[in-house]
mmCIF file of C-alpha atoms in Angstrom:
data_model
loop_
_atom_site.group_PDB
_atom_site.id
_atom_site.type_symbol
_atom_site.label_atom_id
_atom_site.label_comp_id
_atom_site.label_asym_id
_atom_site.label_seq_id
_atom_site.Cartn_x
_atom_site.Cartn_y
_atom_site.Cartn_z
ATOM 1 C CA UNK A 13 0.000 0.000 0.000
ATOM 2 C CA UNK A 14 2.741 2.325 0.772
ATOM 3 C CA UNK A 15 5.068 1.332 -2.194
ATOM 4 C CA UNK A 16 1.862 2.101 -4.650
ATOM 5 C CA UNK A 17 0.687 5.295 -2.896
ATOM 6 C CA UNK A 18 3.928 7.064 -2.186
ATOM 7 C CA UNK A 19 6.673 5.278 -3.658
ATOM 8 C CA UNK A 20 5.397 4.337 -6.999
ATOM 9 C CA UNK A 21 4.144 8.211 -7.823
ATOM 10 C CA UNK A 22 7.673 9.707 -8.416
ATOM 11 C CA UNK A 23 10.244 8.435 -11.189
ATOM 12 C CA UNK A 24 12.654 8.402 -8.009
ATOM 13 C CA UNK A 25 10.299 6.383 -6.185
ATOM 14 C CA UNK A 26 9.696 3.903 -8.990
ATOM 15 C CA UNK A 27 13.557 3.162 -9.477
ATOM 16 C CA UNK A 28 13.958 2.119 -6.059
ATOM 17 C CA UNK A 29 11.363 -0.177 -6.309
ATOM 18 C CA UNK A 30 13.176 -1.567 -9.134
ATOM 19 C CA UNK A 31 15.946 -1.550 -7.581
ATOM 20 C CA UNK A 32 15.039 -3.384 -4.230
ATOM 21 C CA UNK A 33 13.640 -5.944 -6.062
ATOM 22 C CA UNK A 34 16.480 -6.440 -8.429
ATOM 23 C CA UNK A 35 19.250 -6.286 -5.455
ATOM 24 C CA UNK A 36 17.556 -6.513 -2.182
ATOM 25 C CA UNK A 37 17.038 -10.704 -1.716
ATOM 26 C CA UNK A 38 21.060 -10.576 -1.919
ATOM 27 C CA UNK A 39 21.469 -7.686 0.392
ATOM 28 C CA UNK A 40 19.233 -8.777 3.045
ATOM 29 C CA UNK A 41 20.981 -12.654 2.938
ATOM 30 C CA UNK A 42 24.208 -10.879 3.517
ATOM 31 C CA UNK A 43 23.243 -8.232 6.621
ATOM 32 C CA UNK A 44 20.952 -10.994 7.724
ATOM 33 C CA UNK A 45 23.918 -12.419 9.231
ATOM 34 C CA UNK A 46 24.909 -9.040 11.171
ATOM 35 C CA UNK A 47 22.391 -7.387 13.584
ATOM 36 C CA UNK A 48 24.840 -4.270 13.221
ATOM 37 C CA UNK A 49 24.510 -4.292 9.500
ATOM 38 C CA UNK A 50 21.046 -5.551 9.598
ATOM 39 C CA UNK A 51 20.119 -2.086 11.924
ATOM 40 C CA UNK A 52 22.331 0.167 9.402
ATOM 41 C CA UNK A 53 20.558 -1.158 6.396
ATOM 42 C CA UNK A 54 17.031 -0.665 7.694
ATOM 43 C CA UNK A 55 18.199 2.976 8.806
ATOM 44 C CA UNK A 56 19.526 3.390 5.505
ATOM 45 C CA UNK A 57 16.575 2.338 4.076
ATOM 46 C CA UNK A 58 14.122 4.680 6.046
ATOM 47 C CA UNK A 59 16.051 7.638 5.032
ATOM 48 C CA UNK A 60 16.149 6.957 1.436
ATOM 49 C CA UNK A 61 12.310 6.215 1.574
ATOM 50 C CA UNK A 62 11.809 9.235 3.292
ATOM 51 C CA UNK A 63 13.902 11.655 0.954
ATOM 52 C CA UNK A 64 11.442 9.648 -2.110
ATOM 53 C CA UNK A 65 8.536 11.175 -0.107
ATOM 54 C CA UNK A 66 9.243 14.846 0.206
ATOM 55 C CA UNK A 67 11.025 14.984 -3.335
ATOM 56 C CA UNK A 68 7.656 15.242 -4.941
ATOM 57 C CA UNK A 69 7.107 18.065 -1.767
ATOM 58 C CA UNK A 70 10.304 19.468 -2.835
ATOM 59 C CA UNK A 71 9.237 19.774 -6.414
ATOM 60 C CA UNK A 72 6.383 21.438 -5.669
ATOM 61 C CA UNK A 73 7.764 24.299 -3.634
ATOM 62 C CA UNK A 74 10.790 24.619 -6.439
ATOM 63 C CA UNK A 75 8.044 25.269 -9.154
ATOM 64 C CA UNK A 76 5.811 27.604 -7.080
ATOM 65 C CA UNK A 77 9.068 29.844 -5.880
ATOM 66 C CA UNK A 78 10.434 29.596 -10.133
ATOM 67 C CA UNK A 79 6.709 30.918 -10.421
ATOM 68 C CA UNK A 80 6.787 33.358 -7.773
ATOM 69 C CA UNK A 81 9.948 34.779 -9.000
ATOM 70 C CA UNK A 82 8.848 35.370 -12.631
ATOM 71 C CA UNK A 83 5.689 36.885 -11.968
ATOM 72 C CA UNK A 84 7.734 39.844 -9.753
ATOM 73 C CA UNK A 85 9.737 39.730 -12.353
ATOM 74 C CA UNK A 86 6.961 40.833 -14.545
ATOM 75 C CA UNK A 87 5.675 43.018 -12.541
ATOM 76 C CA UNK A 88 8.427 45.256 -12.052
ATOM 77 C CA UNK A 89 8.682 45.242 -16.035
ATOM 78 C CA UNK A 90 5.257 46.655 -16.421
ATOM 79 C CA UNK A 91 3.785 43.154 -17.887
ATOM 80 C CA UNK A 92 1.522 42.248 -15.307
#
């Protein structure tokens, strides 16, 4: 449910899908055998998953300040 409401909405989001599936059954056989490296990896994990999130936020607020910034622009020109 997460994966297809979050994860899978952003080209970011849909590569590490892709990517987990393609790598993660060897990666999780190897830090299966470390608790150390097991707790790293699912730390790892969470952060990545939670940068995928707030890219699309990040987007967002990119485009509206681009937007923002031309539209002063025009108004100091005259245009608006």
């Amino acid at each position: 449910e997460f994966r297809d409401r979050h994860l899978a909405q952003t080209s970011a989001g849909r590569a590490f899908i892709s990517s987990y599936y393609q790598y993660g059954p060897y990666a999780a056989a190897f830090v299966q055998r470390f608790s150390t490296l097991r707790k790293l990896a699912r730390k790892c994990l969470d952060v990545i998953v939670q940068m995928i999130e707030h890219s699309t936020d990040i987007s967002r607020e990119l485009v509206a300040a681009d937007m923002r910034k031309k539209m002063n622009e025009h108004k100091t020109r005259g245009d608006a």
